[in-house]
Structures are given as structure tokens and as C-alpha cells.
């Protein structure tokens, strides 16, 4: 039932594992009946008895402490077959487990009355001992009816054990006589009473040790049926005898002594609580482990969740590149167009018409000079022509004849030149034009 | 309701839960649920252990057959 | 709302987001959105773990110590 | 309006513009227009990057540090 | 009015004028007219280049420096 | 009136006059008339050249220098 | 009246007169008359030449020098 495998990958220390095995063993087998053959029997100075118990297949170490041994009615020795009630215990320093015996009795020995054997046989035949009729003992009983002598050591033992193992137990003691004539009846009635009251869920039927005669009530058929008919499970704890009583066979659980019965009836509270605490601890650590592991997973994912900052940086670089390319291209465009423009402007300037103006000006000035020159030349020719004519005219001036002594005669009256003397009459006034001056004359004679 | 569940059953349940949790195959929510349920079982068990007060009584019958209950005075 | 999403679902989502982001095929807007969502999931997961841890601590104390368990009002 | 254009779209546009300008067949007016448009896209992208970075920084701080995330009102 | 003529058109016109002037077949009046017209085109081109350059410089500054972009009122 | 006669026409006329004068067959009156007319044409041409020169100088200055273009009122 | 006779006509007349007088067939009286008439023509020509020369001198000065052209009032 305990956890034996851990797939959480947890690694045990030796001590821890051993401790867990110990509690596992001791919890699972608080008390066991075991049978086997004694060997290697030894009693060292301590007085405790050490031996191995074996059968044809296995061996197991056993010990019986001095106190328990004193109560035995026989001396155990090698080769002896025994039945014993023992706790299983693990000794941590050596990792060895052993059986610590509370009680030992020889197997198959003892003087048994024929009646006992007959009753046993008959009841067994009727099925009263059958395991299928055995009721389970409540793990944690709510109350226990203790049927025993009100004054005996058995009751004290039971109370002591119960106080030790389960301090807040509820005990309902039904005192009975455990030997003598009335004892059988009283015990049977006590069982009936417990079943009638139903205030408990377990019955301990106990008695201290005694002879077979003393135990007569426990070997009675009536008690056997009373136990068998009880709805409440019954644990027997009768005497220290090696022999079984009939009651032991019918009981749902048999303990060798009253205190052993109490031990079987009461779980060890401390142990149980530790077990629960342990489970709680396991529960806590399992959840904590899970949380821790999930925490780790989340953190690891978190660390892989890369911020998109680097993407942003990449894009920034790209944008810078684009922008600088844009700027460069734009500068290039402007530069290119400027150059083209400047080239054209230069071409335009070199085609500036001012040279043409200069040459035209020179051309006009030279034309003007030529015009003036030719005009002057022409004027000169005209002047010369006129002068020549005037000279010629002046040479032909009729007054030149007079300078050679000639004179011209004209009628004063009509200024007509006198060519013929016949035209003249006497006393006519004639003007004589000389080279220098004029004479006015009168005709005195005419020669014709 | 709790009355109906025995100590043993609760302990068993708690043990099962611990086993499941230690197997590690649960999702967080289920693990928490299991954990809570486990704690409940454990508390239930502890309560059961602590619930009763120590009581030892003596049942006797008088001559007329009437049952008498009286505290047992051994302490 | 957050109550309705289990830890496992949030963790799964976070895992998906991390994977998608690691694949590197996201555009800027999506990457930012994924990152945001991833941060949210991771916070949510861590919160749940913290809450759960505190709960355990309270339950444990209640048992061994003196502090009584206080009911979680948000549950 | 700007909200409707994704960063990727703007970047793509910018890329196209740079390519067109580098192909070198544009007249001055077109080049200027392209340049202006390109600068606009680039500024838009830078704005988005700035915003994104601030957001990331807030998200990251919120997660690692103490500052609480404040909702982005413009989204 | 100037808005309607592109830089390229003005430059082309200027080119035509230069070509015609270089052919040398013009009479004085036409040469002067062409020169005048050429100078006009060239001034127009220069203005456009200047404007463009200023505009680019502003856009560039706005981005890298501190000066805010002022809208070009004449556009 | 001067506007209507081109520089080239005036120059042509002047050239004709010079040629006629050189032929030498002119009577005084005609010679004088021709001479006068030649002088007039030449003055006209020179005037045009002066005006043109000033105009070009202004255009050039305006372009290369700082002087603002003043509209030519006589055009 | 003088206006109406050109320099050439006057000169022609003078030439005729000289020719007639050289023929020698003229009576004295006619010769004297012719001579007087010839002298008149010649003086007329001379006057015209003087006038023309003054005019030209003015035109030339105006052109090359500083004196402004004064309109010829007798034209």
C-alpha cells in the first residue's frame, strides 16, 4: 500500500530509503503469526535469545527478549518446530530485518483432551472456524467492549495497552467471571449484551493464563456459538498457553495474550498520525514540485520570448538606408538637371547676339563712310563740271572783243547794235560801248 | 456524509491521491484539485483520530437485570 | 474572464507564440502583438502559480501552524 | 488614416519609390514627388517604429520591473 | 501660370532655343527675341531648381535635425 | 513707324543707297536725297543696335547678377 | 521759281549757252544776252552747291559729332 516507486526522478538517500522500508514493514506487519523450525539458537550474555526460523525454502532472523522468554512454558531449542506471534522489525544500522517474538509455543505438542479435539473437530466440520465467516476487524474502532474479569491483570493490561496506543479510546468493560461454573453463561451473556447495545464495534474477550480446567468456559460449545453469532467482531486474548482454545478458533482474530489482543484492537495513534503527516508532506511536495517545474517551464519559455526590439533595430537600419538612398538620388537628380541647365545656359550665353550687334555696327559705319565718300566724290564731279562751264562761258564773254580795241555801237533809243550805216540817220544818238566806259555820240555824217 | 466514510477509506483515498500526484501526469488545475481533496481526506482522518475523548465505562447488571453504566475508576 | 482559461491552455498558447516568433516569419505588427500576448500569457501563468503556491502555504500552515485557512474569495 | 496602413505596406511603398528613383528615368518634378512621398513613408515608418519601441519597452518593464502596464489609449 | 510648365518642358524649350541660335540663320530681331525667351526659360528653370533644393533641404532637415517641416505655401 | 521697319530692311536699304551712290550717275538732287536717306537708315540701324545692346545687357545682368528684372516698358 | 529748276537743268542750260556762244554765229547782242543768261545759270548752280554743302556738313556733324540734327526749315 505504501508508495514504492517514484517516477518523479527523486533520489533517495540510504537512510531515507531504509526508514521508508522500515515503516513500510512495521506498519504492514505490526503483528504476525508465523511458523517454522528453530536453528542457530543462541543466548548471549544479555539473556535475549537469537535464532533463525526456517522452512524448506526461506530463513528469517528472530529474537525473543529476556522478559518475554521468562513467560514461556518450554525451552526453545534447535530443530524444534514452533508457532509464534511476532512484530516484524527492521534494524536500520545493518539494514537487516527480524522478527521480534512476543510469544512462542511448540507446534503440535501438548496434551489435548479428547473432548476438546472432538468439539474442535465437530465445530470445524460445521464451519465455525472457516475463514469466510471471519469478520474484519475495524481499523479504527469507535468503541470496544472488553469482556473479561473486572479485577484481573488482563483488564489492566488491556487498559494500559490501549492508553499507550490510542490515548482517547473508548472502552466499555463488561465484567464477567472467567472461571467457574457461571463463567460460560456470563461470558455468553456479555457477548449478547454487547451485540444488543451496539455501542461498540469490536469485542475483546480476554483472560489471563490458566490450566485447561481453568479455561473450560473458553472451550465450551455455547461460547463458540456466542462468538460465531456475534455481529460485532471478536478478538480473543486468552492466557499464555501454547494451546488454542475453542474460542480462539471461532474468534475473528486470535491474540495469544490480553495485551496482544489490545495491541491488535487499537491502532498506534502516533504511528497513524505520522503516516498521515507523511502523506500530507508528500502531497505538499508533489504539488510544490509540480509548481516548481511549471515555473521553470514558464520562465524558460519566457526567456525564449524574444522582444521584437531587434526587428525594430533592423527596420531602423533599413529605413536609414532607404532615406540616404532617396537623398542621394534626389541630390543626383538636382545635380544632373543643374548641370544640364548650366550647360544650356552657357550655350545660350555664347549665342548672345552682342557680337552680331558689334559686327552690324561696324558694317553700318563702313557703309556710312562709303556713302559719305562717294557722295563727296560725286559732289566734286558736279562742282568741277559747273566750274568748267563757267570758265568757258567767261572766256566767251563778248566784252572780251572790246579789250582788243573794238567797240560796239548801239542805238541809244532801242539799244540795238548798229550793223548798217543805212539804218542810221543823221543826228541819231549812238552809244559806243568801249572796253572801259561808254560814249554817247551823234551821227554827223553817214558814209554808205 | 463524512460519517459514512471510514477512516480506512479516507486514508486509502489519500494514499491514492499522493500516488497520482507523484506520478506527475496531472495538469495544474487537476493537481490543485487533487491536492485539496487530499488535504480534505487527511484532515478527515486526523479529525477521526482526535474526535473521541477517552472514556472507560463499566457495564453491570443489577439483580433485576437492569444494565448500569458507570465510569471505570482505575486512574 | 481569466478564470476561464486554464494554466495549461495559457502555457500552450505561450509555447505556440514562442514557436511562431522563433520561426521569424512575422510582420512587425504581428510580432508585437504576439509578444504582447506572450507576455500576457506568461504573466497569467506565473500569477496562477503564485496564487497556487500561496494557497498551499496557507493550507499547510493551517495544519501545522496556527493560521486558519481562509477561503479564497475569488474561487 | 495612417492607422490603416501597415508598417509593411509603407515600407514596401518606400522600397518601390527608392527603386523607381534609382532606375533614373524620372523627370525632376516626378523625382521630387517621389522623394516627398518616400520621405513621408519613411517618417511614417519611423513613427511606427518609435511607437512600437515605446510599447515594447513598457511591456518589458512591466514584466521585469515594477511599472504597471498602462493601456495604450491610441489603440 | 508658371506652375503649369514643368522643368523638363522649360529645359526642352531652352534647348530648342540654343539649337536655333547656334544654327546662326537668325536675323537680329529674332536672335534677340530668342535670347530673351531663352533667358526667361533659364530663369524659370533656375527658380524651380532653387525651390526644389530648398524644399529637399527642409525635408531632410526635418527628418534629421530639429527644424519642423513648414508647409510650402505656394503649392 | 520705326517699329515697322526691321533692322534688316533698313540695312538693306542702306546698302542699296551705298551701291547707287557708288555707281556715280546721280544728279545732285538725287545724290543728296540718297545721302540723306542713307544717313537716316544708318541712324535708325545704330539706334536699334544701341537699344538691343542695352536690352541684352539688362537681361544678362538680371540673370547673372542681382538686379531684378524690370519689365521693358516699351515692349 | 528757283525751286522748280533743278541743278542739272540749270547746268544743262549753261552748257547749251556755252555751246551756242562757241558756235560763234551770234550777233553781239545775242551773245551778250546769252552770256548774261549763262552767268545767271551758273550763279544759280553755285548757290545750290553752297546750300547742299552746308546741309551735308550739318548732317555729317550730327552723325559723327555732338550737334543734334536740326530739321531743315526750308524743306
PDB file of N, CA and C in Angstrom, chain A residues 135-171:
ATOM      1  N   UNK A 135     -15.114 -12.067  10.476  1.00  0.00           N
ATOM      2  CA  UNK A 135     -15.413 -10.669  10.199  1.00  0.00           C
ATOM      3  C   UNK A 135     -14.123  -9.876  10.261  1.00  0.00           C
ATOM      4  N   UNK A 136     -14.088  -8.805   9.488  1.00  0.00           N
ATOM      5  CA  UNK A 136     -12.860  -7.988   9.518  1.00  0.00           C
ATOM      6  C   UNK A 136     -12.878  -7.110  10.756  1.00  0.00           C
ATOM      7  N   UNK A 137     -11.699  -6.896  11.272  1.00  0.00           N
ATOM      8  CA  UNK A 137     -11.551  -6.077  12.463  1.00  0.00           C
ATOM      9  C   UNK A 137     -11.501  -4.626  12.019  1.00  0.00           C
ATOM     10  N   UNK A 138     -12.327  -3.765  12.608  1.00  0.00           N
ATOM     11  CA  UNK A 138     -12.269  -2.349  12.171  1.00  0.00           C
ATOM     12  C   UNK A 138     -10.875  -1.773  12.402  1.00  0.00           C
ATOM     13  N   UNK A 139     -10.451  -1.032  11.459  1.00  0.00           N
ATOM     14  CA  UNK A 139      -9.113  -0.437  11.521  1.00  0.00           C
ATOM     15  C   UNK A 139      -9.039   0.535  12.682  1.00  0.00           C
ATOM     16  N   UNK A 140     -10.097   1.345  12.734  1.00  0.00           N
ATOM     17  CA  UNK A 140     -10.149   2.295  13.841  1.00  0.00           C
ATOM     18  C   UNK A 140     -11.529   2.147  14.462  1.00  0.00           C
ATOM     19  N   UNK A 141     -11.551   1.445  15.541  1.00  0.00           N
ATOM     20  CA  UNK A 141     -12.881   1.158  16.101  1.00  0.00           C
ATOM     21  C   UNK A 141     -13.370   2.346  16.893  1.00  0.00           C
ATOM     22  N   UNK A 142     -14.663   2.506  16.887  1.00  0.00           N
ATOM     23  CA  UNK A 142     -15.227   3.663  17.583  1.00  0.00           C
ATOM     24  C   UNK A 142     -15.395   3.365  19.076  1.00  0.00           C
ATOM     25  N   UNK A 143     -15.460   2.102  19.430  1.00  0.00           N
ATOM     26  CA  UNK A 143     -15.576   1.718  20.828  1.00  0.00           C
ATOM     27  C   UNK A 143     -15.379   0.215  20.953  1.00  0.00           C
ATOM     28  N   UNK A 144     -14.817  -0.197  22.036  1.00  0.00           N
ATOM     29  CA  UNK A 144     -14.519  -1.626  22.182  1.00  0.00           C
ATOM     30  C   UNK A 144     -15.150  -2.141  23.481  1.00  0.00           C
ATOM     31  N   UNK A 145     -15.827  -3.236  23.332  1.00  0.00           N
ATOM     32  CA  UNK A 145     -16.355  -3.898  24.530  1.00  0.00           C
ATOM     33  C   UNK A 145     -15.310  -4.892  25.025  1.00  0.00           C
ATOM     34  N   UNK A 146     -14.903  -4.716  26.258  1.00  0.00           N
ATOM     35  CA  UNK A 146     -13.901  -5.633  26.820  1.00  0.00           C
ATOM     36  C   UNK A 146     -14.637  -6.585  27.765  1.00  0.00           C
ATOM     37  N   UNK A 147     -14.586  -7.849  27.389  1.00  0.00           N
ATOM     38  CA  UNK A 147     -15.270  -8.853  28.222  1.00  0.00           C
ATOM     39  C   UNK A 147     -14.185  -9.655  28.930  1.00  0.00           C
ATOM     40  N   UNK A 148     -14.068  -9.433  30.199  1.00  0.00           N
ATOM     41  CA  UNK A 148     -13.018 -10.101  30.969  1.00  0.00           C
ATOM     42  C   UNK A 148     -13.349  -9.955  32.458  1.00  0.00           C
ATOM     43  N   UNK A 149     -12.486 -10.449  33.252  1.00  0.00           N
ATOM     44  CA  UNK A 149     -12.687 -10.333  34.702  1.00  0.00           C
ATOM     45  C   UNK A 149     -12.507  -8.876  35.107  1.00  0.00           C
ATOM     46  N   UNK A 150     -13.393  -8.379  35.947  1.00  0.00           N
ATOM     47  CA  UNK A 150     -13.328  -6.986  36.352  1.00  0.00           C
ATOM     48  C   UNK A 150     -12.129  -6.701  37.222  1.00  0.00           C
ATOM     49  N   UNK A 151     -11.467  -7.716  37.704  1.00  0.00           N
ATOM     50  CA  UNK A 151     -10.400  -7.467  38.663  1.00  0.00           C
ATOM     51  C   UNK A 151      -9.066  -8.024  38.200  1.00  0.00           C
ATOM     52  N   UNK A 152      -9.068  -8.753  37.126  1.00  0.00           N
ATOM     53  CA  UNK A 152      -7.859  -9.459  36.731  1.00  0.00           C
ATOM     54  C   UNK A 152      -6.791  -8.549  36.128  1.00  0.00           C
ATOM     55  N   UNK A 153      -5.593  -9.154  35.988  1.00  0.00           N
ATOM     56  CA  UNK A 153      -4.460  -8.439  35.373  1.00  0.00           C
ATOM     57  C   UNK A 153      -4.732  -8.173  33.899  1.00  0.00           C
ATOM     58  N   UNK A 154      -5.572  -9.088  33.298  1.00  0.00           N
ATOM     59  CA  UNK A 154      -5.885  -8.951  31.871  1.00  0.00           C
ATOM     60  C   UNK A 154      -6.484  -7.585  31.584  1.00  0.00           C
ATOM     61  N   UNK A 155      -7.453  -7.157  32.406  1.00  0.00           N
ATOM     62  CA  UNK A 155      -8.109  -5.867  32.176  1.00  0.00           C
ATOM     63  C   UNK A 155      -7.092  -4.733  32.273  1.00  0.00           C
ATOM     64  N   UNK A 156      -6.211  -4.810  33.286  1.00  0.00           N
ATOM     65  CA  UNK A 156      -5.209  -3.772  33.464  1.00  0.00           C
ATOM     66  C   UNK A 156      -4.281  -3.712  32.252  1.00  0.00           C
ATOM     67  N   UNK A 157      -3.881  -4.902  31.812  1.00  0.00           N
ATOM     68  CA  UNK A 157      -3.005  -4.952  30.625  1.00  0.00           C
ATOM     69  C   UNK A 157      -3.678  -4.292  29.425  1.00  0.00           C
ATOM     70  N   UNK A 158      -4.946  -4.641  29.243  1.00  0.00           N
ATOM     71  CA  UNK A 158      -5.679  -4.086  28.081  1.00  0.00           C
ATOM     72  C   UNK A 158      -5.775  -2.568  28.185  1.00  0.00           C
ATOM     73  N   UNK A 159      -6.125  -2.110  29.389  1.00  0.00           N
ATOM     74  CA  UNK A 159      -6.241  -0.664  29.572  1.00  0.00           C
ATOM     75  C   UNK A 159      -4.903   0.019  29.335  1.00  0.00           C
ATOM     76  N   UNK A 160      -3.843  -0.583  29.831  1.00  0.00           N
ATOM     77  CA  UNK A 160      -2.514   0.013  29.638  1.00  0.00           C
ATOM     78  C   UNK A 160      -2.142   0.111  28.159  1.00  0.00           C
ATOM     79  N   UNK A 161      -2.354  -1.027  27.499  1.00  0.00           N
ATOM     80  CA  UNK A 161      -2.014  -1.029  26.059  1.00  0.00           C
ATOM     81  C   UNK A 161      -2.840   0.003  25.310  1.00  0.00           C
ATOM     82  N   UNK A 162      -4.126   0.047  25.654  1.00  0.00           N
ATOM     83  CA  UNK A 162      -4.993   0.998  24.923  1.00  0.00           C
ATOM     84  C   UNK A 162      -4.547   2.426  25.179  1.00  0.00           C
ATOM     85  N   UNK A 163      -4.153   2.704  26.421  1.00  0.00           N
ATOM     86  CA  UNK A 163      -3.714   4.063  26.736  1.00  0.00           C
ATOM     87  C   UNK A 163      -2.454   4.404  25.938  1.00  0.00           C
ATOM     88  N   UNK A 164      -1.584   3.422  25.831  1.00  0.00           N
ATOM     89  CA  UNK A 164      -0.326   3.664  25.115  1.00  0.00           C
ATOM     90  C   UNK A 164      -0.562   3.872  23.618  1.00  0.00           C
ATOM     91  N   UNK A 165      -1.399   3.002  23.054  1.00  0.00           N
ATOM     92  CA  UNK A 165      -1.536   3.035  21.588  1.00  0.00           C
ATOM     93  C   UNK A 165      -2.553   4.041  21.101  1.00  0.00           C
ATOM     94  N   UNK A 166      -3.624   4.211  21.863  1.00  0.00           N
ATOM     95  CA  UNK A 166      -4.645   5.118  21.377  1.00  0.00           C
ATOM     96  C   UNK A 166      -5.273   5.803  22.579  1.00  0.00           C
ATOM     97  N   UNK A 167      -4.683   6.928  22.958  1.00  0.00           N
ATOM     98  CA  UNK A 167      -4.985   7.542  24.242  1.00  0.00           C
ATOM     99  C   UNK A 167      -6.474   7.842  24.414  1.00  0.00           C
ATOM    100  N   UNK A 168      -7.135   8.259  23.353  1.00  0.00           N
ATOM    101  CA  UNK A 168      -8.543   8.639  23.506  1.00  0.00           C
ATOM    102  C   UNK A 168      -9.504   7.531  23.080  1.00  0.00           C
ATOM    103  N   UNK A 169      -9.172   6.350  23.521  1.00  0.00           N
ATOM    104  CA  UNK A 169     -10.028   5.229  23.142  1.00  0.00           C
ATOM    105  C   UNK A 169     -11.286   5.189  24.005  1.00  0.00           C
ATOM    106  N   UNK A 170     -12.263   4.455  23.519  1.00  0.00           N
ATOM    107  CA  UNK A 170     -13.490   4.274  24.294  1.00  0.00           C
ATOM    108  C   UNK A 170     -13.615   2.789  24.660  1.00  0.00           C
ATOM    109  N   UNK A 171     -13.592   2.561  25.880  1.00  0.00           N
ATOM    110  CA  UNK A 171     -13.704   1.170  26.329  1.00  0.00           C
ATOM    111  C   UNK A 171     -14.984   1.002  27.142  1.00  0.00           C
TER     112      UNK A 171
END
